[in-house]
Amino acid sequence: MRIFCNRFSRTFLTLLAVLGSGYSHATEYSSIDVAKSKITFTSKLMGSKLAGSFGKFSGKVSFNPDEPEKAKANLIIDINSFAAGGEELQEEAKGKDWFNAKNYPTANFVADSVKSTGSNALEIKGSLAIKGKTAPVAILAKYQVQGKRVVFDATLQLMRLDYGLGAGNWADTSAVANEVPVTVHLVLNQK
């Protein structure tokens, strides 16, 4: 009986060591490098292409390249950091007909699921809240591990009218396109 107990104890301890070693080598990236990350978009305004960005955002992200499906993300975008066109256009965009930044100073993205779609490729489904309205979004992302950081390049198609962006005459999609391609360049450092 003593031999059996000793063997069982050694086997159990070996199993714990093996399982534990898998977790100790897992690398988690969760610190957003705000200076190197950016959110940009393009839109068609009166037939011309308009490029812009949101210069300030924050949030919580947790990503392990060994288990990408377990990733978590919650990004908060500062609407007042909107930059596109001249000063007049920026003030218009922050006004009541568009983002209504006074009453809704932030937009919020929360990831609900992450699916691996190939080598370093992900489909991220979640919800995006802008101007008090929430709609589902699907994001396609590629990532690269670069030493102590991981870099994501992601795209999504935002439908501005889903969020009430552009009221009155601005609701006309021949003046401003409903589809707004958005790109996110996100740099995460190791925890």
PDB file of C-alpha atoms in Angstrom:
ATOM      1  CA  MET A   1       0.000   0.000   0.000  1.00  0.00           C
ATOM      2  CA  ARG A   2       2.843   2.395   0.829  1.00  0.00           C
ATOM      3  CA  ILE A   3       4.417   1.819  -2.626  1.00  0.00           C
ATOM      4  CA  PHE A   4       1.079   2.541  -4.304  1.00  0.00           C
ATOM      5  CA  CYS A   5       0.656   5.778  -2.296  1.00  0.00           C
ATOM      6  CA  ASN A   6       4.196   6.925  -3.129  1.00  0.00           C
ATOM      7  CA  ARG A   7       3.688   6.224  -6.847  1.00  0.00           C
ATOM      8  CA  PHE A   8       0.302   7.937  -6.783  1.00  0.00           C
ATOM      9  CA  SER A   9       1.800  10.976  -5.010  1.00  0.00           C
ATOM     10  CA  ARG A  10       4.671  11.227  -7.510  1.00  0.00           C
ATOM     11  CA  THR A  11       2.306  10.838 -10.470  1.00  0.00           C
ATOM     12  CA  PHE A  12      -0.047  13.452  -9.045  1.00  0.00           C
ATOM     13  CA  LEU A  13       2.814  15.895  -8.365  1.00  0.00           C
ATOM     14  CA  THR A  14       4.216  15.328 -11.874  1.00  0.00           C
ATOM     15  CA  LEU A  15       0.804  15.996 -13.380  1.00  0.00           C
ATOM     16  CA  LEU A  16       0.472  19.216 -11.368  1.00  0.00           C
ATOM     17  CA  ALA A  17       3.942  20.328 -12.473  1.00  0.00           C
ATOM     18  CA  VAL A  18       3.125  19.684 -16.135  1.00  0.00           C
ATOM     19  CA  LEU A  19      -0.201  21.503 -15.926  1.00  0.00           C
ATOM     20  CA  GLY A  20       1.322  24.350 -13.970  1.00  0.00           C
ATOM     21  CA  SER A  21       4.174  24.770 -16.418  1.00  0.00           C
ATOM     22  CA  GLY A  22       1.706  25.356 -19.247  1.00  0.00           C
ATOM     23  CA  TYR A  23       0.240  28.302 -17.415  1.00  0.00           C
ATOM     24  CA  SER A  24       3.561  29.790 -16.387  1.00  0.00           C
ATOM     25  CA  HIS A  25       4.704  30.065 -20.025  1.00  0.00           C
ATOM     26  CA  ALA A  26       1.516  31.736 -21.200  1.00  0.00           C
ATOM     27  CA  THR A  27       2.171  35.333 -22.170  1.00  0.00           C
ATOM     28  CA  GLU A  28      -0.578  37.838 -21.691  1.00  0.00           C
ATOM     29  CA  TYR A  29      -0.684  41.179 -23.447  1.00  0.00           C
ATOM     30  CA  SER A  30      -2.949  43.728 -21.831  1.00  0.00           C
ATOM     31  CA  SER A  31      -1.339  47.155 -21.619  1.00  0.00           C
ATOM     32  CA  ILE A  32      -2.510  49.418 -24.462  1.00  0.00           C
ATOM     33  CA  ASP A  33       0.317  51.508 -25.918  1.00  0.00           C
ATOM     34  CA  VAL A  34      -1.811  54.573 -26.594  1.00  0.00           C
ATOM     35  CA  ALA A  35       1.023  56.504 -28.276  1.00  0.00           C
ATOM     36  CA  LYS A  36       1.438  53.799 -30.944  1.00  0.00           C
ATOM     37  CA  SER A  37      -2.233  52.832 -31.337  1.00  0.00           C
ATOM     38  CA  LYS A  38      -4.797  54.636 -33.492  1.00  0.00           C
ATOM     39  CA  ILE A  39      -8.381  54.526 -34.721  1.00  0.00           C
ATOM     40  CA  THR A  40      -8.960  55.923 -38.212  1.00  0.00           C
ATOM     41  CA  PHE A  41     -11.888  56.055 -40.607  1.00  0.00           C
ATOM     42  CA  THR A  42     -12.848  57.167 -44.102  1.00  0.00           C
ATOM     43  CA  SER A  43     -16.171  58.481 -45.288  1.00  0.00           C
ATOM     44  CA  LYS A  44     -17.655  59.838 -48.485  1.00  0.00           C
ATOM     45  CA  LEU A  45     -18.887  63.383 -48.029  1.00  0.00           C
ATOM     46  CA  MET A  46     -20.533  64.990 -51.070  1.00  0.00           C
ATOM     47  CA  GLY A  47     -18.742  62.491 -53.322  1.00  0.00           C
ATOM     48  CA  SER A  48     -15.287  63.210 -51.867  1.00  0.00           C
ATOM     49  CA  LYS A  49     -13.293  60.962 -49.582  1.00  0.00           C
ATOM     50  CA  LEU A  50     -12.857  62.275 -46.060  1.00  0.00           C
ATOM     51  CA  ALA A  51     -10.264  60.701 -43.742  1.00  0.00           C
ATOM     52  CA  GLY A  52     -10.285  61.172 -40.007  1.00  0.00           C
ATOM     53  CA  SER A  53      -9.398  59.710 -36.637  1.00  0.00           C
ATOM     54  CA  PHE A  54     -10.157  59.555 -32.946  1.00  0.00           C
ATOM     55  CA  GLY A  55      -7.012  60.601 -31.119  1.00  0.00           C
ATOM     56  CA  LYS A  56      -7.908  59.425 -27.620  1.00  0.00           C
ATOM     57  CA  PHE A  57      -9.137  56.076 -26.422  1.00  0.00           C
ATOM     58  CA  SER A  58      -8.544  53.752 -23.512  1.00  0.00           C
ATOM     59  CA  GLY A  59      -9.850  50.478 -22.185  1.00  0.00           C
ATOM     60  CA  LYS A  60      -9.048  46.992 -21.021  1.00  0.00           C
ATOM     61  CA  VAL A  61      -7.766  44.255 -23.283  1.00  0.00           C
ATOM     62  CA  SER A  62      -6.520  40.795 -22.402  1.00  0.00           C
ATOM     63  CA  PHE A  63      -4.890  38.669 -25.114  1.00  0.00           C
ATOM     64  CA  ASN A  64      -2.869  35.446 -25.033  1.00  0.00           C
ATOM     65  CA  PRO A  65      -1.684  34.291 -28.501  1.00  0.00           C
ATOM     66  CA  ASP A  66      -1.788  30.666 -27.284  1.00  0.00           C
ATOM     67  CA  GLU A  67      -5.523  31.034 -26.539  1.00  0.00           C
ATOM     68  CA  PRO A  68      -6.833  33.813 -28.799  1.00  0.00           C
ATOM     69  CA  GLU A  69     -10.459  32.717 -28.411  1.00  0.00           C
ATOM     70  CA  LYS A  70     -10.300  33.713 -24.737  1.00  0.00           C
ATOM     71  CA  ALA A  71      -9.411  37.334 -25.536  1.00  0.00           C
ATOM     72  CA  LYS A  72     -11.359  40.114 -23.847  1.00  0.00           C
ATOM     73  CA  ALA A  73     -11.695  43.711 -24.992  1.00  0.00           C
ATOM     74  CA  ASN A  74     -13.512  46.826 -23.867  1.00  0.00           C
ATOM     75  CA  LEU A  75     -12.447  50.021 -25.649  1.00  0.00           C
ATOM     76  CA  ILE A  76     -13.687  53.486 -24.739  1.00  0.00           C
ATOM     77  CA  ILE A  77     -13.326  56.153 -27.428  1.00  0.00           C
ATOM     78  CA  ASP A  78     -13.266  59.862 -26.550  1.00  0.00           C
ATOM     79  CA  ILE A  79     -15.704  61.476 -29.019  1.00  0.00           C
ATOM     80  CA  ASN A  80     -14.198  64.927 -28.436  1.00  0.00           C
ATOM     81  CA  SER A  81     -10.939  63.638 -29.934  1.00  0.00           C
ATOM     82  CA  PHE A  82     -12.668  63.411 -33.362  1.00  0.00           C
ATOM     83  CA  ALA A  83     -10.425  64.908 -36.044  1.00  0.00           C
ATOM     84  CA  ALA A  84     -11.381  65.261 -39.722  1.00  0.00           C
ATOM     85  CA  GLY A  85     -11.520  68.180 -42.112  1.00  0.00           C
ATOM     86  CA  GLY A  86     -11.356  71.694 -40.731  1.00  0.00           C
ATOM     87  CA  GLU A  87     -12.449  73.184 -37.435  1.00  0.00           C
ATOM     88  CA  GLU A  88     -15.993  73.900 -38.687  1.00  0.00           C
ATOM     89  CA  LEU A  89     -16.533  70.279 -39.740  1.00  0.00           C
ATOM     90  CA  GLN A  90     -15.183  69.014 -36.426  1.00  0.00           C
ATOM     91  CA  GLU A  91     -17.574  71.208 -34.467  1.00  0.00           C
ATOM     92  CA  GLU A  92     -20.477  70.057 -36.679  1.00  0.00           C
ATOM     93  CA  ALA A  93     -19.533  66.383 -36.094  1.00  0.00           C
ATOM     94  CA  LYS A  94     -19.507  66.866 -32.319  1.00  0.00           C
ATOM     95  CA  GLY A  95     -22.907  68.617 -32.450  1.00  0.00           C
ATOM     96  CA  LYS A  96     -26.418  67.312 -31.841  1.00  0.00           C
ATOM     97  CA  ASP A  97     -27.075  66.033 -35.392  1.00  0.00           C
ATOM     98  CA  TRP A  98     -23.986  63.837 -35.351  1.00  0.00           C
ATOM     99  CA  PHE A  99     -22.187  62.526 -32.254  1.00  0.00           C
ATOM    100  CA  ASN A 100     -23.828  64.861 -29.710  1.00  0.00           C
ATOM    101  CA  ALA A 101     -20.574  64.799 -27.745  1.00  0.00           C
ATOM    102  CA  LYS A 102     -21.989  66.995 -24.990  1.00  0.00           C
ATOM    103  CA  ASN A 103     -24.487  64.297 -23.968  1.00  0.00           C
ATOM    104  CA  TYR A 104     -22.541  61.255 -25.223  1.00  0.00           C
ATOM    105  CA  PRO A 105     -18.828  61.994 -24.708  1.00  0.00           C
ATOM    106  CA  THR A 106     -17.681  58.407 -25.291  1.00  0.00           C
ATOM    107  CA  ALA A 107     -18.305  55.451 -27.559  1.00  0.00           C
ATOM    108  CA  ASN A 108     -17.817  51.957 -26.172  1.00  0.00           C
ATOM    109  CA  PHE A 109     -16.868  48.669 -27.832  1.00  0.00           C
ATOM    110  CA  VAL A 110     -17.184  45.349 -25.966  1.00  0.00           C
ATOM    111  CA  ALA A 111     -16.055  42.059 -27.510  1.00  0.00           C
ATOM    112  CA  ASP A 112     -18.525  39.210 -27.048  1.00  0.00           C
ATOM    113  CA  SER A 113     -16.675  36.453 -28.917  1.00  0.00           C
ATOM    114  CA  VAL A 114     -13.361  35.844 -30.655  1.00  0.00           C
ATOM    115  CA  LYS A 115     -12.866  33.180 -33.300  1.00  0.00           C
ATOM    116  CA  SER A 116      -9.605  32.149 -34.915  1.00  0.00           C
ATOM    117  CA  THR A 117     -10.029  32.229 -38.712  1.00  0.00           C
ATOM    118  CA  GLY A 118      -6.498  31.271 -39.773  1.00  0.00           C
ATOM    119  CA  SER A 119      -2.878  31.935 -38.984  1.00  0.00           C
ATOM    120  CA  ASN A 120      -2.836  35.044 -36.750  1.00  0.00           C
ATOM    121  CA  ALA A 121      -6.306  36.009 -38.008  1.00  0.00           C
ATOM    122  CA  LEU A 122      -9.391  36.607 -35.886  1.00  0.00           C
ATOM    123  CA  GLU A 123     -13.048  37.443 -36.227  1.00  0.00           C
ATOM    124  CA  ILE A 124     -14.196  39.488 -33.261  1.00  0.00           C
ATOM    125  CA  LYS A 125     -17.906  39.960 -32.686  1.00  0.00           C
ATOM    126  CA  GLY A 126     -19.185  42.455 -30.203  1.00  0.00           C
ATOM    127  CA  SER A 127     -21.305  45.500 -29.613  1.00  0.00           C
ATOM    128  CA  LEU A 128     -20.539  49.131 -30.277  1.00  0.00           C
ATOM    129  CA  ALA A 129     -22.421  51.867 -28.414  1.00  0.00           C
ATOM    130  CA  ILE A 130     -22.460  55.364 -29.888  1.00  0.00           C
ATOM    131  CA  LYS A 131     -24.802  58.226 -29.017  1.00  0.00           C
ATOM    132  CA  GLY A 132     -26.928  56.035 -26.739  1.00  0.00           C
ATOM    133  CA  LYS A 133     -27.529  53.370 -29.399  1.00  0.00           C
ATOM    134  CA  THR A 134     -25.918  49.924 -29.419  1.00  0.00           C
ATOM    135  CA  ALA A 135     -25.489  47.740 -32.492  1.00  0.00           C
ATOM    136  CA  PRO A 136     -23.616  44.495 -33.191  1.00  0.00           C
ATOM    137  CA  VAL A 137     -20.343  44.715 -35.137  1.00  0.00           C
ATOM    138  CA  ALA A 138     -17.982  42.178 -36.669  1.00  0.00           C
ATOM    139  CA  ILE A 139     -14.281  42.991 -36.780  1.00  0.00           C
ATOM    140  CA  LEU A 140     -11.662  41.195 -38.851  1.00  0.00           C
ATOM    141  CA  ALA A 141      -8.219  41.367 -37.285  1.00  0.00           C
ATOM    142  CA  LYS A 142      -4.678  40.193 -37.980  1.00  0.00           C
ATOM    143  CA  TYR A 143      -2.056  40.157 -35.259  1.00  0.00           C
ATOM    144  CA  GLN A 144       1.703  39.776 -34.952  1.00  0.00           C
ATOM    145  CA  VAL A 145       3.688  39.042 -31.830  1.00  0.00           C
ATOM    146  CA  GLN A 146       6.739  41.314 -31.821  1.00  0.00           C
ATOM    147  CA  GLY A 147       8.836  40.498 -28.786  1.00  0.00           C
ATOM    148  CA  LYS A 148       7.181  41.981 -25.720  1.00  0.00           C
ATOM    149  CA  ARG A 149       4.253  43.379 -27.657  1.00  0.00           C
ATOM    150  CA  VAL A 150       1.511  42.248 -30.002  1.00  0.00           C
ATOM    151  CA  VAL A 151       0.235  44.419 -32.843  1.00  0.00           C
ATOM    152  CA  PHE A 152      -3.333  44.189 -34.158  1.00  0.00           C
ATOM    153  CA  ASP A 153      -4.602  45.622 -37.420  1.00  0.00           C
ATOM    154  CA  ALA A 154      -8.369  45.395 -37.592  1.00  0.00           C
ATOM    155  CA  THR A 155     -11.162  46.589 -39.842  1.00  0.00           C
ATOM    156  CA  LEU A 156     -14.889  46.989 -39.461  1.00  0.00           C
ATOM    157  CA  GLN A 157     -17.707  48.519 -41.461  1.00  0.00           C
ATOM    158  CA  LEU A 158     -19.678  50.979 -39.362  1.00  0.00           C
ATOM    159  CA  MET A 159     -23.181  51.896 -40.538  1.00  0.00           C
ATOM    160  CA  ARG A 160     -23.599  55.458 -39.284  1.00  0.00           C
ATOM    161  CA  LEU A 161     -27.405  55.517 -39.460  1.00  0.00           C
ATOM    162  CA  ASP A 162     -27.569  52.570 -37.012  1.00  0.00           C
ATOM    163  CA  TYR A 163     -26.363  55.071 -34.400  1.00  0.00           C
ATOM    164  CA  GLY A 164     -28.347  58.112 -35.530  1.00  0.00           C
ATOM    165  CA  LEU A 165     -25.197  59.796 -36.835  1.00  0.00           C
ATOM    166  CA  GLY A 166     -26.345  62.470 -39.241  1.00  0.00           C
ATOM    167  CA  ALA A 167     -29.875  63.697 -38.528  1.00  0.00           C
ATOM    168  CA  GLY A 168     -32.083  65.885 -40.705  1.00  0.00           C
ATOM    169  CA  ASN A 169     -30.573  66.650 -44.117  1.00  0.00           C
ATOM    170  CA  TRP A 170     -27.476  64.669 -43.129  1.00  0.00           C
ATOM    171  CA  ALA A 171     -29.502  61.427 -43.106  1.00  0.00           C
ATOM    172  CA  ASP A 172     -29.415  61.522 -46.927  1.00  0.00           C
ATOM    173  CA  THR A 173     -26.879  58.853 -47.923  1.00  0.00           C
ATOM    174  CA  SER A 174     -26.233  60.561 -51.264  1.00  0.00           C
ATOM    175  CA  ALA A 175     -24.713  63.457 -49.289  1.00  0.00           C
ATOM    176  CA  VAL A 176     -22.842  61.340 -46.719  1.00  0.00           C
ATOM    177  CA  ALA A 177     -22.369  57.596 -47.212  1.00  0.00           C
ATOM    178  CA  ASN A 178     -23.944  55.294 -44.639  1.00  0.00           C
ATOM    179  CA  GLU A 179     -20.945  52.939 -44.754  1.00  0.00           C
ATOM    180  CA  VAL A 180     -17.921  54.135 -42.817  1.00  0.00           C
ATOM    181  CA  PRO A 181     -14.849  51.871 -43.021  1.00  0.00           C
ATOM    182  CA  VAL A 182     -12.943  51.958 -39.716  1.00  0.00           C
ATOM    183  CA  THR A 183      -9.420  50.682 -39.077  1.00  0.00           C
ATOM    184  CA  VAL A 184      -7.885  50.047 -35.678  1.00  0.00           C
ATOM    185  CA  HIS A 185      -4.143  49.741 -35.147  1.00  0.00           C
ATOM    186  CA  LEU A 186      -3.762  48.472 -31.593  1.00  0.00           C
ATOM    187  CA  VAL A 187      -0.444  47.863 -29.864  1.00  0.00           C
ATOM    188  CA  LEU A 188      -0.491  45.858 -26.631  1.00  0.00           C
ATOM    189  CA  ASN A 189       2.478  45.406 -24.332  1.00  0.00           C
ATOM    190  CA  GLN A 190       3.045  42.472 -22.024  1.00  0.00           C
ATOM    191  CA  LYS A 191       1.283  42.625 -18.698  1.00  0.00           C
TER     192      LYS A 191
END
